[in-house]
XYZ file of C-alpha atoms in Angstrom:
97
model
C -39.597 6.046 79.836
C -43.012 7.761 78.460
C -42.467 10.387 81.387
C -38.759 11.201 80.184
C -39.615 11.126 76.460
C -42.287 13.954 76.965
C -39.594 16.299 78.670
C -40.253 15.634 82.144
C -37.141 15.508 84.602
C -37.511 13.379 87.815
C -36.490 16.548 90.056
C -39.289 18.453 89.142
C -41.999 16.625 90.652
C -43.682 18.652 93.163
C -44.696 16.654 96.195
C -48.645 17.316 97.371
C -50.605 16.242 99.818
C -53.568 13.132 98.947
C -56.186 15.970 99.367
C -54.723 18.532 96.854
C -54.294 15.494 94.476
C -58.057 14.942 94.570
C -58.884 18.475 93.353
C -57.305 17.550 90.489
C -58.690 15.330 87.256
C -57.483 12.421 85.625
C -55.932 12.837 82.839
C -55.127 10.257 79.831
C -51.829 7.849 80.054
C -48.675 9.676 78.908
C -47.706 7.782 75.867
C -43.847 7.494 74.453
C -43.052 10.454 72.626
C -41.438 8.532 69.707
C -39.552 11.524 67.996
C -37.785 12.089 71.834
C -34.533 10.689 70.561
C -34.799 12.151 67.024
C -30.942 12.301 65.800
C -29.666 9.640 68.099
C -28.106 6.449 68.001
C -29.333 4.074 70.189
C -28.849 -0.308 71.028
C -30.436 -1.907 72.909
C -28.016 -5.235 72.317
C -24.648 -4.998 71.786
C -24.555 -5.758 68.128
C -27.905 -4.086 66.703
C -27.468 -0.530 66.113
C -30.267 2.252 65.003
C -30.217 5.715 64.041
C -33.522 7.014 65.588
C -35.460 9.452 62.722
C -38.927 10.686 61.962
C -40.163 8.924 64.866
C -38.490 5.152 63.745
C -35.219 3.518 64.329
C -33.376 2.843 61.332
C -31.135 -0.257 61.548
C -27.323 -0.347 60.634
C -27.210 -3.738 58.550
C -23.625 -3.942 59.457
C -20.590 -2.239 60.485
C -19.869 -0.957 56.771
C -22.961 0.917 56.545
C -22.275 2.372 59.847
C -18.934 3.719 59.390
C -20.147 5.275 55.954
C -21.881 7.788 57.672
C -19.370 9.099 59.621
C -20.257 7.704 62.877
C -18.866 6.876 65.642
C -19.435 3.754 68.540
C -19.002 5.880 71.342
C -21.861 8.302 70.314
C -24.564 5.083 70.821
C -26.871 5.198 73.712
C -27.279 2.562 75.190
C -31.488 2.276 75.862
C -33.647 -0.286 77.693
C -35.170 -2.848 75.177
C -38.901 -1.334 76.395
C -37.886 1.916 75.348
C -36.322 0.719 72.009
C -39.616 -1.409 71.677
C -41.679 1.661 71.961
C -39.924 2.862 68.644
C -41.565 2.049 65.428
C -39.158 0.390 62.717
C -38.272 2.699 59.373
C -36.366 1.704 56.533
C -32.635 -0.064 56.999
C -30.129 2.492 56.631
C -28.424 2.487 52.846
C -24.686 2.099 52.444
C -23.814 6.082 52.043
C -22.007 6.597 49.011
C-alpha cells in the first residue's frame, strides 16, 4: 500500500542481481502517502463511507449526507482496512445545503 500511494507501479521494478543491490544504500521505510487518494471515496466496510481530503477521510454520517453532495455508490473504492487505517480521520462531512 505505502509503495502504491507514493506512485510506484508493480511493473516497473527493475530486477538486479544481489551484488548490484549491495552497491546501493539503505534508504528510510516508504511511509503511506496520505494525500494519494485525495478526491476519492473510499470503504473499507460496506456501510462506512469517506470522502478522502487534505490527507483525512471524512465520514458520510448517513446516506442523506451522502446523496447531498451529488454522489454516487458506484464511484466508492473499495480499500483494504490497513490502507483506510493509514488515513488520519478529519471532520464528518456536513449535510450540503
Amino acid at each position: 500500500v505505502e509503495f502504491i500511494s507514493q506512485g510506484f507501479k508493480f511493473s516497473d521494478i527493475v530486477k538486479v542481481s544481489q551484488q548490484e543491490l549491495g552497491y546501493l544504500p539503505t534508504g528510510p521505510n516508504i511511509t503511506y502517502n496520505t494525500n494519494f487518494r485525495n478526491g476519492q471515496l473510499i470503504t473499507a466496510q460496506s456501510e462506512i463511507v469517506y470522502l478522502v481530503e487534505n490527507g483525512t477521510k471524512r465520514v458520510f454520517p448517513n446516506l442523506t449526507v451522502f446523496l447531498s453532495y451529488s454522489y454516487r455508490l458506484q464511484d466508492i473504492k473499495v480499500v483494504s482496512i490497513y490502507e483506510s487505517q493509514r488515513i488520519p480521520d478529519g471532520a464528518q462531512m456536513p449535510l450540503n445545503q
